[in-house]
Each structure stands twice: as C-alpha cells, then as structure tokens.
C-alpha cells in the first residue's frame, strides 16, 4: 500500500507492510534487530535513477521496506553525493511537525548525526539551516553527513555551529522561524560496571532537556514554532519536560498535533495516547508518542510543538 505524506511534507511517500502479527512488547521489538524495518530517503541533490530501479515503483522520494531487510548503506564515492539515507520512518515526524517553508530561518539545535537536517532540506529551501552540535565527535559525524549529501552550492545556506544549546536562546534570541530540538535514548545496553554511570547520566537528562527547550523557544521569533522530540519512552524526558516549560515560559502556546499528524497516520504508525494534564487546564495533549510494534517497528519517537506568541 502506498501513502503520500502531504501535510506540509511534499516529497515523501512510504511503502508499508500492514502486518496482522500479534502485538509484542516495545522492549522485545527494540531488542530484536532482526525485525527492524528501514526507510530509504532519496537525496534530491544526487542522481537516484539507479537506486529507484531497486525500489518499488513509486513517484515519491522516500520508501519504506515492507519487510525487515536493510538496504545496503550507500558507498562513499569521491566527488559524488550519496543518493539515499537510511532512517527510522518515525524520524520524519518531527520534520513534518516543523513545517519548514521556503525562506525560513531554521535552527537544528542538537543536529547530529544529521538525518533530520537532510530531511528538512528535502522538503523546502530555507534561507538558513543552522545545524548545531556541541560534542566534537558528534559534530564531526554531522559534518561528514552533510558533506556526503549536500552540494557545495548550499555552503552559505547550511552552517554548522558548536554552541552550548542552553545559551543559544541568549546569543541568538528571536533569530529563527523554526527550531528543532531533540534529545533522548532508547535503551542502555552496557556492561554492569558502567550501569551506575549511565543511570546518573540519565537522571540528569530531564533538567538538561528542559534547559534546551527553553533556549529553543527563546531563539524563535514571535509567531515561530519549536518542535521538541526524543527517542525515548521516558515520561520524565517527554511530557514532564514539555509541562515544565509551559508552566515557566510566558508567551508560548502548546499546539495540537493529533489532527495534523496522528489521525492521518494512525494506520501506519502506532501512537499511544498521552492524555491531558489537569494543571494546564483545557489544553491539547502534551505531544505524540510513536511506539514500535511488530510489522511497524518505527520509534520510539516523542514529539511536541510549541508556538511562540510574543
């Protein structure tokens, strides 16, 4: 079955396997790479005719394998841009929610490894796309991704920054139309000796993510939006971060993504209800959460969109 994603995302389509397999736990899916599915995002800046010969006939630029078979990673060829990027289909949802338009100034606050920055560039031609990454190793990864997929002609449009994301809202307050901020983890699978360190790091994440989201909203101009997303199932890093920011940042407004994204795509992604928060009164749901299921192994992906009113 072919689905064209049209809600502001004009370049993508997906091939989906509507499996009738019984549901399994999220953790069981995450711990079983053999069942994972992969999306192939075609690069509009490269020649893709050869790639299309090996994909289902479709007029769109992104395909999802109907079975858990990974398409080979594109090889590096000197002087040539890579024709496609492999990604989890749920990673497209924050880009859909961001709704980038021609001429927008966009900040990708925690940009590495760069897949969502590439997706933004497949949807529109922003006046500026600032890809920020503070960690030097991840920033090198980001730079290599951009170099492999984006032509030199966009070097003045796509920039790489290394600022601490928590102070971006001060250094470039109100400078952007759209800001995407993402953090999170899926599962920590590590040696027992490292477990305590990982748990301490995880305990600090909600505070860090709240600071980053506040900074993202400060960097947005009045009328602009910030999209917060994570790849974790943790409520403390998802809904509670959004609620903390809404309760402490004046002049911002939560936007409802259910009619825009969840309802049109509920047949193809598994959204779990997040409900409403009484302390915030009559407000939209704090966000959407995509959870992996057998046959639809997309996610986990939480996303929430907040508009700056003044």
Tab-separated table of C-alpha atoms in Angstrom:
chain	number	residue	atom	x	y	z
A	1	UNK	CA	0.000	0.000	0.000
A	2	UNK	CA	1.338	3.451	-0.841
A	3	UNK	CA	0.766	6.502	1.334
A	4	UNK	CA	1.701	10.027	0.294
A	5	UNK	CA	2.525	12.221	3.291
A	6	UNK	CA	1.054	15.550	2.260
A	7	UNK	CA	0.685	17.578	5.464
A	8	UNK	CA	3.383	20.087	4.552
A	9	UNK	CA	5.811	17.331	3.578
A	10	UNK	CA	5.578	17.283	-0.177
A	11	UNK	CA	8.427	14.958	-1.085
A	12	UNK	CA	7.749	11.752	0.777
A	13	UNK	CA	5.812	8.550	0.275
A	14	UNK	CA	6.060	5.210	2.040
A	15	UNK	CA	5.586	1.550	1.216
A	16	UNK	CA	4.048	-0.094	4.262
A	17	UNK	CA	3.517	-3.615	5.484
A	18	UNK	CA	0.163	-3.747	7.278
A	19	UNK	CA	1.093	-6.824	9.265
A	20	UNK	CA	-1.546	-8.780	11.146
A	21	UNK	CA	1.039	-10.218	13.559
A	22	UNK	CA	0.045	-10.151	17.239
A	23	UNK	CA	1.435	-7.231	19.241
A	24	UNK	CA	4.624	-7.699	21.241
A	25	UNK	CA	6.187	-5.516	23.895
A	26	UNK	CA	8.085	-2.382	22.887
A	27	UNK	CA	11.202	-3.733	24.547
A	28	UNK	CA	11.005	-7.037	22.673
A	29	UNK	CA	10.920	-5.156	19.352
A	30	UNK	CA	13.775	-2.845	20.347
A	31	UNK	CA	15.942	-5.774	21.400
A	32	UNK	CA	15.338	-7.745	18.206
A	33	UNK	CA	17.226	-6.097	15.307
A	34	UNK	CA	16.089	-8.914	13.050
A	35	UNK	CA	12.567	-7.446	12.917
A	36	UNK	CA	13.544	-3.801	12.394
A	37	UNK	CA	12.396	-2.051	9.238
A	38	UNK	CA	14.227	0.768	7.471
A	39	UNK	CA	13.274	3.796	5.464
A	40	UNK	CA	15.206	4.904	2.386
A	41	UNK	CA	15.177	8.691	1.954
A	42	UNK	CA	16.271	9.667	-1.528
A	43	UNK	CA	18.573	12.659	-1.877
A	44	UNK	CA	17.172	15.259	-4.289
A	45	UNK	CA	20.679	16.692	-4.763
A	46	UNK	CA	22.064	13.433	-6.202
A	47	UNK	CA	21.364	11.099	-9.123
A	48	UNK	CA	18.886	8.494	-7.865
A	49	UNK	CA	17.750	6.733	-11.040
A	50	UNK	CA	19.924	3.690	-10.336
A	51	UNK	CA	18.563	3.416	-6.788
A	52	UNK	CA	14.953	3.657	-7.974
A	53	UNK	CA	15.461	0.595	-10.164
A	54	UNK	CA	15.812	-1.480	-6.988
A	55	UNK	CA	12.880	0.069	-5.114
A	56	UNK	CA	9.117	-0.413	-5.597
A	57	UNK	CA	7.714	1.715	-8.421
A	58	UNK	CA	6.697	4.999	-6.819
A	59	UNK	CA	6.823	8.673	-7.693
A	60	UNK	CA	7.842	9.799	-4.208
A	61	UNK	CA	11.328	10.264	-2.788
A	62	UNK	CA	11.245	8.152	0.371
A	63	UNK	CA	10.497	4.451	0.613
A	64	UNK	CA	9.998	2.065	3.496
A	65	UNK	CA	10.809	-1.581	3.143
A	66	UNK	CA	7.702	-3.713	3.671
A	67	UNK	CA	9.908	-6.350	5.348
A	68	UNK	CA	12.796	-6.161	7.828
A	69	UNK	CA	15.525	-6.183	5.185
A	70	UNK	CA	18.096	-3.432	5.370
A	71	UNK	CA	19.022	-1.728	2.131
A	72	UNK	CA	22.847	-1.502	1.943
A	73	UNK	CA	24.451	1.709	3.149
A	74	UNK	CA	25.462	3.865	0.178
A	75	UNK	CA	29.201	3.672	-0.519
A	76	UNK	CA	31.425	6.726	-0.481
A	77	UNK	CA	32.465	7.754	-3.983
A	78	UNK	CA	34.915	10.560	-4.442
A	79	UNK	CA	33.277	13.643	-5.901
A	80	UNK	CA	29.752	12.181	-5.766
A	81	UNK	CA	26.926	12.841	-3.324
A	82	UNK	CA	25.299	9.835	-1.708
A	83	UNK	CA	21.905	9.087	-3.307
A	84	UNK	CA	19.983	7.983	-0.211
A	85	UNK	CA	19.957	7.974	3.576
A	86	UNK	CA	18.722	5.121	5.784
A	87	UNK	CA	16.461	6.125	8.655
A	88	UNK	CA	13.659	5.120	11.015
A	89	UNK	CA	10.385	6.301	9.471
A	90	UNK	CA	9.310	7.911	12.762
A	91	UNK	CA	12.252	10.315	12.404
A	92	UNK	CA	10.307	12.092	9.672
A	93	UNK	CA	7.511	13.089	12.053
A	94	UNK	CA	9.378	15.944	13.815
A	95	UNK	CA	10.216	17.347	10.374
A	96	UNK	CA	6.560	17.103	9.385
A	97	UNK	CA	5.600	18.892	12.583
A	98	UNK	CA	8.179	21.620	11.983
A	99	UNK	CA	6.529	22.579	8.669
A	100	UNK	CA	9.522	24.351	7.122
A	101	UNK	CA	8.593	26.765	4.321
A	102	UNK	CA	10.613	28.429	1.582
A	103	UNK	CA	12.824	31.172	3.001
A	104	UNK	CA	12.540	30.127	6.658
A	105	UNK	CA	15.450	30.535	9.040
A	106	UNK	CA	15.784	27.166	10.776
A	107	UNK	CA	17.824	26.056	13.781
A	108	UNK	CA	18.501	22.351	14.319
A	109	UNK	CA	19.649	22.667	17.917
A	110	UNK	CA	21.063	19.156	18.551
A	111	UNK	CA	21.649	18.119	14.971
A	112	UNK	CA	23.977	15.081	14.902
A	113	UNK	CA	24.023	12.703	13.152
A	114	UNK	CA	22.212	14.883	10.600
A	115	UNK	CA	19.364	12.795	9.213
A	116	UNK	CA	16.634	15.253	10.168
A	117	UNK	CA	18.648	18.163	8.784
A	118	UNK	CA	18.802	16.272	5.490
A	119	UNK	CA	15.045	15.644	5.667
A	120	UNK	CA	14.419	19.369	6.188
A	121	UNK	CA	16.369	20.107	3.021
A	122	UNK	CA	14.284	17.597	1.062
A	123	UNK	CA	11.067	19.463	1.942
A	124	UNK	CA	11.918	23.104	1.291
A	125	UNK	CA	14.677	25.615	0.562
A	126	UNK	CA	15.245	27.503	3.815
A	127	UNK	CA	17.100	30.799	3.788
A	128	UNK	CA	19.290	29.375	6.562
A	129	UNK	CA	19.666	25.990	8.224
A	130	UNK	CA	21.954	26.197	11.250
A	131	UNK	CA	22.969	22.727	12.429
A	132	UNK	CA	24.248	22.974	15.987
A	133	UNK	CA	26.182	20.254	17.793
A	134	UNK	CA	28.332	20.903	20.854
A	135	UNK	CA	30.003	17.487	21.200
A	136	UNK	CA	33.126	17.460	18.969
A	137	UNK	CA	32.872	13.800	17.960
A	138	UNK	CA	29.203	14.052	17.066
A	139	UNK	CA	29.886	17.347	15.273
A	140	UNK	CA	32.463	15.594	13.076
A	141	UNK	CA	29.848	12.942	12.311
A	142	UNK	CA	27.336	15.666	11.445
A	143	UNK	CA	29.815	17.478	9.188
A	144	UNK	CA	30.618	14.260	7.302
A	145	UNK	CA	26.906	13.540	6.820
A	146	UNK	CA	26.253	16.990	5.393
A	147	UNK	CA	29.340	16.810	3.174
A	148	UNK	CA	28.191	13.447	1.808
A	149	UNK	CA	24.667	14.586	0.889
A	150	UNK	CA	24.639	18.343	0.286
A	151	UNK	CA	26.270	20.196	-2.630
A	152	UNK	CA	28.869	22.894	-2.098
A	153	UNK	CA	26.424	25.426	-3.544
A	154	UNK	CA	24.500	25.249	-0.243
A	155	UNK	CA	27.535	26.013	1.927
A	156	UNK	CA	26.255	29.519	2.654
A	157	UNK	CA	22.763	28.233	3.462
A	158	UNK	CA	23.686	25.255	5.661
A	159	UNK	CA	26.045	26.079	8.509
A	160	UNK	CA	27.450	24.041	11.407
A	161	UNK	CA	27.664	25.589	14.875
A	162	UNK	CA	29.224	24.303	18.101
A	163	UNK	CA	27.445	26.411	20.714
A	164	UNK	CA	26.138	25.108	24.013
A	165	UNK	CA	22.475	24.705	23.117
A	166	UNK	CA	21.418	26.014	26.532
A	167	UNK	CA	22.677	29.528	25.732
A	168	UNK	CA	21.546	29.677	22.092
A	169	UNK	CA	18.396	31.493	23.154
A	170	UNK	CA	20.535	34.262	24.630
A	171	UNK	CA	23.128	34.591	21.883
A	172	UNK	CA	20.587	34.462	19.012
A	173	UNK	CA	17.297	35.415	20.641
A	174	UNK	CA	14.344	35.584	18.252
A	175	UNK	CA	16.502	34.918	15.187
A	176	UNK	CA	14.711	31.845	13.793
A	177	UNK	CA	11.331	30.949	12.315
A	178	UNK	CA	11.557	27.268	13.236
A	179	UNK	CA	13.678	25.413	15.804
A	180	UNK	CA	14.006	21.666	16.202
A	181	UNK	CA	15.392	20.333	19.478
A	182	UNK	CA	15.917	16.633	20.063
A	183	UNK	CA	17.388	14.504	22.804
A	184	UNK	CA	16.920	11.110	24.322
A	185	UNK	CA	17.896	7.472	24.238
A	186	UNK	CA	16.184	4.152	23.648
A	187	UNK	CA	17.826	1.559	25.886
A	188	UNK	CA	21.135	1.478	27.736
A	189	UNK	CA	22.731	-1.866	26.929
A	190	UNK	CA	26.093	-1.793	28.667
A	191	UNK	CA	28.482	-3.647	30.975
A	192	UNK	CA	27.199	-3.813	34.586
A	193	UNK	CA	30.217	-1.785	35.746
A	194	UNK	CA	29.036	1.085	33.574
A	195	UNK	CA	25.400	0.845	34.642
A	196	UNK	CA	25.662	3.220	37.611
A	197	UNK	CA	27.293	5.898	35.482
A	198	UNK	CA	24.592	5.544	32.842
A	199	UNK	CA	21.848	5.824	35.444
A	200	UNK	CA	23.371	9.015	36.862
A	201	UNK	CA	23.622	10.478	33.359
A	202	UNK	CA	20.012	9.547	32.660
A	203	UNK	CA	18.819	11.162	35.900
A	204	UNK	CA	20.268	14.498	34.750
A	205	UNK	CA	18.662	14.391	31.313
A	206	UNK	CA	15.238	15.928	32.150
A	207	UNK	CA	16.876	19.038	33.621
A	208	UNK	CA	19.189	19.396	30.630
A	209	UNK	CA	16.360	18.872	28.156
A	210	UNK	CA	14.182	21.455	29.912
A	211	UNK	CA	17.012	23.987	29.641
A	212	UNK	CA	17.483	23.195	25.956
A	213	UNK	CA	13.783	23.542	25.166
A	214	UNK	CA	13.631	26.904	26.945
A	215	UNK	CA	16.645	28.013	24.900
A	216	UNK	CA	14.973	26.798	21.696
A	217	UNK	CA	11.857	28.844	22.433
A	218	UNK	CA	13.943	31.931	23.173
A	219	UNK	CA	15.652	31.547	19.785
A	220	UNK	CA	12.279	31.524	17.968
A	221	UNK	CA	10.738	34.783	16.757
A	222	UNK	CA	7.170	35.620	17.826
A	223	UNK	CA	4.871	33.566	15.602
A	224	UNK	CA	7.507	30.874	15.077
A	225	UNK	CA	7.492	27.328	16.458
A	226	UNK	CA	9.808	24.928	18.236
A	227	UNK	CA	9.450	21.160	17.902
A	228	UNK	CA	10.780	19.074	20.781
A	229	UNK	CA	11.386	15.381	20.156
A	230	UNK	CA	13.117	12.450	21.808
A	231	UNK	CA	13.712	8.805	21.005
A	232	UNK	CA	12.798	7.605	24.491
A	233	UNK	CA	9.702	6.224	26.209
A	234	UNK	CA	10.502	8.071	29.448
A	235	UNK	CA	7.693	10.312	30.692
A	236	UNK	CA	10.188	12.398	32.686
A	237	UNK	CA	12.042	13.229	29.476
A	238	UNK	CA	8.918	13.673	27.364
A	239	UNK	CA	5.662	15.017	28.792
A	240	UNK	CA	7.185	16.315	32.036
A	241	UNK	CA	9.786	18.382	30.158
A	242	UNK	CA	7.078	19.959	27.997
A	243	UNK	CA	4.848	20.614	31.021
A	244	UNK	CA	7.733	22.239	32.952
A	245	UNK	CA	8.463	24.597	30.072
A	246	UNK	CA	4.811	25.519	29.544
A	247	UNK	CA	4.465	26.307	33.240
A	248	UNK	CA	7.561	28.541	33.386
A	249	UNK	CA	7.847	30.215	29.956
A	250	UNK	CA	5.425	33.101	29.332
A	251	UNK	CA	4.203	33.845	25.834
A	252	UNK	CA	4.228	30.287	24.488
A	253	UNK	CA	1.371	28.011	23.415
A	254	UNK	CA	1.148	24.256	23.008
A	255	UNK	CA	-0.131	23.164	19.589
A	256	UNK	CA	-2.258	20.118	18.896
A	257	UNK	CA	-0.652	17.565	16.563
A	258	UNK	CA	-3.369	14.922	16.756
A	259	UNK	CA	-5.493	16.088	13.818
A	260	UNK	CA	-2.486	17.176	11.794
A	261	UNK	CA	-0.355	14.040	12.196
A	262	UNK	CA	-1.748	11.307	14.437
A	263	UNK	CA	-5.171	10.893	12.825
A	264	UNK	CA	-3.968	10.887	9.195
A	265	UNK	CA	-1.121	8.478	10.002
A	266	UNK	CA	-2.665	6.247	12.668
A	267	UNK	CA	-2.978	3.362	10.235
A	268	UNK	CA	0.759	3.362	9.614
A	269	UNK	CA	2.316	4.384	12.950
A	270	UNK	CA	1.348	3.155	16.403
A	271	UNK	CA	0.556	6.217	18.526
A	272	UNK	CA	-0.050	5.686	22.231
A	273	UNK	CA	-2.424	8.132	23.981
A	274	UNK	CA	-0.682	10.601	26.285
A	275	UNK	CA	-3.785	12.272	27.682
A	276	UNK	CA	-4.072	15.797	29.064
A	277	UNK	CA	-2.557	17.465	32.098
A	278	UNK	CA	-5.041	18.888	34.646
A	279	UNK	CA	-2.596	21.527	35.936
A	280	UNK	CA	-2.545	23.118	32.492
A	281	UNK	CA	-6.320	23.353	32.193
A	282	UNK	CA	-8.034	22.584	28.871
A	283	UNK	CA	-5.030	22.141	26.604
A	284	UNK	CA	-4.095	19.819	23.743
A	285	UNK	CA	-2.230	16.616	24.524
A	286	UNK	CA	1.364	17.341	25.540
A	287	UNK	CA	2.612	15.521	22.469
A	288	UNK	CA	2.560	12.394	20.345
A	289	UNK	CA	4.403	9.165	21.137
A	290	UNK	CA	5.113	6.574	18.448
A	291	UNK	CA	5.855	3.125	19.851
A	292	UNK	CA	7.371	0.189	17.932
A	293	UNK	CA	5.248	-2.839	17.143
A	294	UNK	CA	5.898	-5.974	15.152
A	295	UNK	CA	5.375	-5.046	11.493
A	296	UNK	CA	5.532	-1.313	12.309
A	297	UNK	CA	8.852	-1.055	14.089
A	298	UNK	CA	9.004	2.742	13.988
A	299	UNK	CA	10.045	4.641	17.080
A	300	UNK	CA	10.092	5.199	19.903
A	301	UNK	CA	9.588	8.847	18.989
A	302	UNK	CA	8.006	11.543	21.135
A	303	UNK	CA	7.263	14.942	19.619
A	304	UNK	CA	5.607	18.129	20.771
A	305	UNK	CA	5.218	21.523	19.068
A	306	UNK	CA	5.119	24.852	20.893
A	307	UNK	CA	4.409	28.213	19.281
A	308	UNK	CA	5.914	31.474	20.498
A	309	UNK	CA	3.119	34.052	20.798
A	310	UNK	CA	5.223	37.012	21.984
